[in-house]
Short mmCIF file of C-alpha atoms in Angstrom, two decimals:
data_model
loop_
_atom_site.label_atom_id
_atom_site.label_comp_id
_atom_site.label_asym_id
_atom_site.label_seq_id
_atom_site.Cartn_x
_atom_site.Cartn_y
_atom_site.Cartn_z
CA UNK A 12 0.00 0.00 0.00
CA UNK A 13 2.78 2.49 0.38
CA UNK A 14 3.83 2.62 -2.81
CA UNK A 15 0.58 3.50 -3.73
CA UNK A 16 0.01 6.20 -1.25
CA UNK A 17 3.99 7.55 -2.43
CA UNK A 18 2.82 7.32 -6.18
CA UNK A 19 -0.36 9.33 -5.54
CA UNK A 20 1.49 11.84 -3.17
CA UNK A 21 3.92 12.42 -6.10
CA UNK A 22 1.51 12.40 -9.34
CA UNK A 23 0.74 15.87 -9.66
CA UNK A 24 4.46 16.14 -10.53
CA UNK A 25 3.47 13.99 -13.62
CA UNK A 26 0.53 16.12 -14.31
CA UNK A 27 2.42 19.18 -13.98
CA UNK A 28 5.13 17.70 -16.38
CA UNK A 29 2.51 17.09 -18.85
CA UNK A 30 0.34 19.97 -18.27
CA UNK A 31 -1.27 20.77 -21.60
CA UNK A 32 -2.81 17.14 -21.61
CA UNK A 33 -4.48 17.50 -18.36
CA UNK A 34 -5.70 20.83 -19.25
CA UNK A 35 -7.28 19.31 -22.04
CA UNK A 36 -8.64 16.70 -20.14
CA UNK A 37 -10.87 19.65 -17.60
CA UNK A 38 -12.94 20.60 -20.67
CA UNK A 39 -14.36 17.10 -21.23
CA UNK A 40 -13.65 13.38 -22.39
CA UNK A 41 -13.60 11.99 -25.98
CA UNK A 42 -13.05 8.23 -25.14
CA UNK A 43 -12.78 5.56 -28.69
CA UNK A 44 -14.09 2.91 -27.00
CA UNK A 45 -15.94 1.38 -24.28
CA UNK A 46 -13.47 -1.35 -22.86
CA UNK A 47 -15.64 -4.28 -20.88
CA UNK A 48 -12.98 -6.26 -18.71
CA UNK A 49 -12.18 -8.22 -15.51
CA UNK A 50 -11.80 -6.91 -12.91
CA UNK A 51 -8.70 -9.13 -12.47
CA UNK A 52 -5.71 -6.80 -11.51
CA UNK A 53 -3.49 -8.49 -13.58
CA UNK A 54 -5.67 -6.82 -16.45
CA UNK A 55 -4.80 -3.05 -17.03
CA UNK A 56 -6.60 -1.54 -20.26
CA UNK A 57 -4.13 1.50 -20.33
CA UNK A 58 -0.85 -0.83 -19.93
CA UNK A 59 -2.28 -3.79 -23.01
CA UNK A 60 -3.32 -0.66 -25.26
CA UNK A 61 -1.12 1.83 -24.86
CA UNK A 62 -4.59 4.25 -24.62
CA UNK A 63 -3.54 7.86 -22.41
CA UNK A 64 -5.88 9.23 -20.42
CA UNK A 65 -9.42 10.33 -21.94
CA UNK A 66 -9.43 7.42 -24.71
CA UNK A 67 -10.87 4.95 -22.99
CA UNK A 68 -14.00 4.48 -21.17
CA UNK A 69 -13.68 1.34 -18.67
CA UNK A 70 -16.50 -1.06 -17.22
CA UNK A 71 -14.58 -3.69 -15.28
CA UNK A 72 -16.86 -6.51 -13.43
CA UNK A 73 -16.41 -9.66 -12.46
CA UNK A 74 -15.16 -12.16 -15.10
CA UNK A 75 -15.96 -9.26 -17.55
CA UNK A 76 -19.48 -10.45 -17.58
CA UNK A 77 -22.36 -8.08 -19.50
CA UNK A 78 -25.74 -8.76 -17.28
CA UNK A 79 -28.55 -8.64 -19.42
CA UNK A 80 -30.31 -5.51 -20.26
CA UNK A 81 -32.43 -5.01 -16.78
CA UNK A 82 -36.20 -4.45 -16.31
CA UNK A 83 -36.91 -0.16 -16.19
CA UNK A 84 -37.33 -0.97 -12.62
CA UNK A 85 -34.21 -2.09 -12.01
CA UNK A 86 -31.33 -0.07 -13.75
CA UNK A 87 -27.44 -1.45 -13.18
CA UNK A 88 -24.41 0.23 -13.05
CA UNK A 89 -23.70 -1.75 -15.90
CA UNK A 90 -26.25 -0.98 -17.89
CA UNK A 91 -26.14 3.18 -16.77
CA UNK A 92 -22.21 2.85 -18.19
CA UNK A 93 -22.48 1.26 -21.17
CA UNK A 94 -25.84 3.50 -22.42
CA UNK A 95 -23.25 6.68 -20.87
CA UNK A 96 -20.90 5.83 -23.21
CA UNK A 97 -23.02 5.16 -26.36
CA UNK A 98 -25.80 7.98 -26.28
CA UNK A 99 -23.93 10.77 -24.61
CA UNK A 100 -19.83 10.02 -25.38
CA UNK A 101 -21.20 8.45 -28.96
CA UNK A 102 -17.94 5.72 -28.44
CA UNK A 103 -17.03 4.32 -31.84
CA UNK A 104 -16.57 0.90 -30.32
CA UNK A 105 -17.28 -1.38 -27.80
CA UNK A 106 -14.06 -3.98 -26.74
CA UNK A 107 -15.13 -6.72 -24.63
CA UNK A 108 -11.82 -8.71 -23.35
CA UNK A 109 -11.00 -11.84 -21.75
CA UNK A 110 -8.32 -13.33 -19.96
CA UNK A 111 -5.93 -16.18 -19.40
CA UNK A 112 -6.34 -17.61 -16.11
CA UNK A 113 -9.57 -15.98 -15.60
CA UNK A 114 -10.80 -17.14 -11.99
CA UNK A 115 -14.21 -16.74 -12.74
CA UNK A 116 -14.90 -18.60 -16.01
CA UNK A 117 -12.20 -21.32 -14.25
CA UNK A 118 -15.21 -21.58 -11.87
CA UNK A 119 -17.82 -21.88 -14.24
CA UNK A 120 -15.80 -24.24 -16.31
CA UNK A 121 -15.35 -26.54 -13.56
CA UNK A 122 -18.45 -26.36 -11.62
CA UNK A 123 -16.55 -25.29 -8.14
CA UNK A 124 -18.92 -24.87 -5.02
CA UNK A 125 -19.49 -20.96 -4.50
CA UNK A 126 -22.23 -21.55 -1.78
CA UNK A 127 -20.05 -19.47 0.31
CA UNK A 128 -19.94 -16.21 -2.17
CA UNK A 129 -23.34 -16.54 -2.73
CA UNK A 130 -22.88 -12.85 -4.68
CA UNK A 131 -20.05 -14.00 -6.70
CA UNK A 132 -22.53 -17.61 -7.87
CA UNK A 133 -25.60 -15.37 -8.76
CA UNK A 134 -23.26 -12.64 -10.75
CA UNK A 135 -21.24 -16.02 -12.96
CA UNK A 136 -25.12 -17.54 -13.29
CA UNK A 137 -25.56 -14.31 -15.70
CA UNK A 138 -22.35 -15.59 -18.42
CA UNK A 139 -23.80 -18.99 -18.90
CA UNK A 140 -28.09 -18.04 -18.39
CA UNK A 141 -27.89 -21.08 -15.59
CA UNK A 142 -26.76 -23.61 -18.37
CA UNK A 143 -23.88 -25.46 -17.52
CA UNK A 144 -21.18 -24.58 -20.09
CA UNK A 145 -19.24 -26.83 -22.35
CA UNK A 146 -16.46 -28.57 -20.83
CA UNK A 147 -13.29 -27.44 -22.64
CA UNK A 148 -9.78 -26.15 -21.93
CA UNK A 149 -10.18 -22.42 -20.28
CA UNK A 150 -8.44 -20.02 -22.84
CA UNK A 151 -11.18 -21.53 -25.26
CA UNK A 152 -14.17 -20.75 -22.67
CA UNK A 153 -12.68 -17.60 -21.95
CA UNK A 154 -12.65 -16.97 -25.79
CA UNK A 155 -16.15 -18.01 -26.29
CA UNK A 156 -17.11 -16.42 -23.19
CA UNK A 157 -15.58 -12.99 -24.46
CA UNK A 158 -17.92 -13.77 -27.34
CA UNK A 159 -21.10 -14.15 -25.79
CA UNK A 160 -21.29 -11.40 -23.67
CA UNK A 161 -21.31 -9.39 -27.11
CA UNK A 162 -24.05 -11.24 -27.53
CA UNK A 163 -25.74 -9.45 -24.46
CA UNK A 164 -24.28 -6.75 -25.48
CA UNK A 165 -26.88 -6.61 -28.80
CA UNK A 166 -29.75 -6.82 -26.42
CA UNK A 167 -29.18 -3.38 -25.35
CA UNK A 168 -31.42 -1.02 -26.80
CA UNK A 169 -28.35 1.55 -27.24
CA UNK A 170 -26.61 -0.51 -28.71
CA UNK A 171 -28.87 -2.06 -31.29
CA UNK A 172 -29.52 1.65 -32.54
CA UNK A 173 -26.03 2.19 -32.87
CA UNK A 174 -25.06 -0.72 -34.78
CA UNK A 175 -28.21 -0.26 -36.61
CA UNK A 176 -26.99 2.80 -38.09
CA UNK A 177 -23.66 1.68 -38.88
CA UNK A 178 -21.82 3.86 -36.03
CA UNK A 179 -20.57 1.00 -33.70
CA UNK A 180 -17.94 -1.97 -33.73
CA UNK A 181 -17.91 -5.07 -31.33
CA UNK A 182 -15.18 -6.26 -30.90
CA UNK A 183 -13.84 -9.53 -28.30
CA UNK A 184 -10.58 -9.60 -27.43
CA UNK A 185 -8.08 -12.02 -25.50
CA UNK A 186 -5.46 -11.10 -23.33
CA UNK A 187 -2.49 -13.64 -22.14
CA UNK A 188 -1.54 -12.15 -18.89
CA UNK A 189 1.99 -14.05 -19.05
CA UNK A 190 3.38 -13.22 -22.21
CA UNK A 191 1.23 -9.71 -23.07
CA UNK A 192 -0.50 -11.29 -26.24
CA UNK A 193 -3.50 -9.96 -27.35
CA UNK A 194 -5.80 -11.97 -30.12
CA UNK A 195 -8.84 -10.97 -31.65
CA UNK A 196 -12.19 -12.66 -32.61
CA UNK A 197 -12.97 -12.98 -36.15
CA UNK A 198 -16.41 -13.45 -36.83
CA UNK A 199 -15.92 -14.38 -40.86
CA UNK A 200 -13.69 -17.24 -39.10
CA UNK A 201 -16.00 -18.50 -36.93
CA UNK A 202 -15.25 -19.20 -33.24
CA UNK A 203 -11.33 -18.40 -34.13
CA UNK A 204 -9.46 -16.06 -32.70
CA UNK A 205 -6.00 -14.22 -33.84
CA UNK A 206 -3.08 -12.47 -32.28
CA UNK A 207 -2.82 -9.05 -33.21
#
């Protein structure tokens, strides 16, 4: 923790080193793209892409999981960022990206008792809809698990308009936490994914 608490003490030295970006950063953000990860901390959006601050727009949960679209009775935090970012910040695209050695979909994929995180088994029972998912090796689930939650992604009224119109990517991503590679999904491929 002290490190922490030294690195915050000392930031505004950074700021004030690169002072015309922060002043830029006062009048308003412009992110690219909505980034949907983990909230692993081995996972660090700004550190895989290179993005500064103000280009991206970050909703980290739990095995990067995208809960359905809820009921107008009961709005999520999810749900209020990812409509945030598509109707008022207009992001061009939407990155949803999984990990190697992903504890969560490691738990789905191999059944593991959770009785005693009962919020952590009701939050995974949204990635699989309470279906028991395919037994497989976990980069592959974490692949096709990156994959579906674009699926619940579509559900969202904001953003079926904006793919509707033309004006938004999806995009699922992998991340190898211990070598730094990142692949891609390509739909036209099927359920294959490529390094970058």
């Amino acid at each position: 923790m002290q490190a922490l608490v030294e690195h915050a003490r000392t930031f505004t030295e950074h700021v004030a080193a690169n002072a015309k970006e922060f002043e830029r950063l006062a009048d308003g953000q412009t992110p690219e793209a909505l980034f949907v990860t983990c909230s692993d901390s081995r996972v660090v959006p700004s550190l895989i892409t290179g993005a500064r601050p103000g280009q991206l727009f970050e909703l980290r949960t739990a095995g990067n999981i995208v809960p359905p679209y809820p009921a107008e009775d009961r709005p999520t935090g999810e749900a209020a960022t990812i409509e945030y970012a598509l109707r008022m910040l207009q992001v061009r695209d939407i990155i949803v990206c999984g990990h190697s050695h992903c504890g969560a979909v490691g738990a789905i994929l191999r059944g593991e008792d959770l009785s005693a995180m009962p919020a952590v088994r009701h939050w995974l029972t949204h990635s699989t809809g309470g279906r028991t998912p395919p037994a497989g090796d976990l980069p592959g689930a974490v692949q096709a698990h990156a994959v579906a939650q674009l699926d619940t992604l579509r559900g969202y009224p904001a953003v079926r308009e904006r793919i509707a119109d033309g004006s938004l990517g999806l995009h699922a991503w992998y991340y190898e936490v211990h070598t730094g590679s990142v692949s891609v999904h390509r739909p036209e491929r099927g359920t294959e994914f490529a390094r970058l």
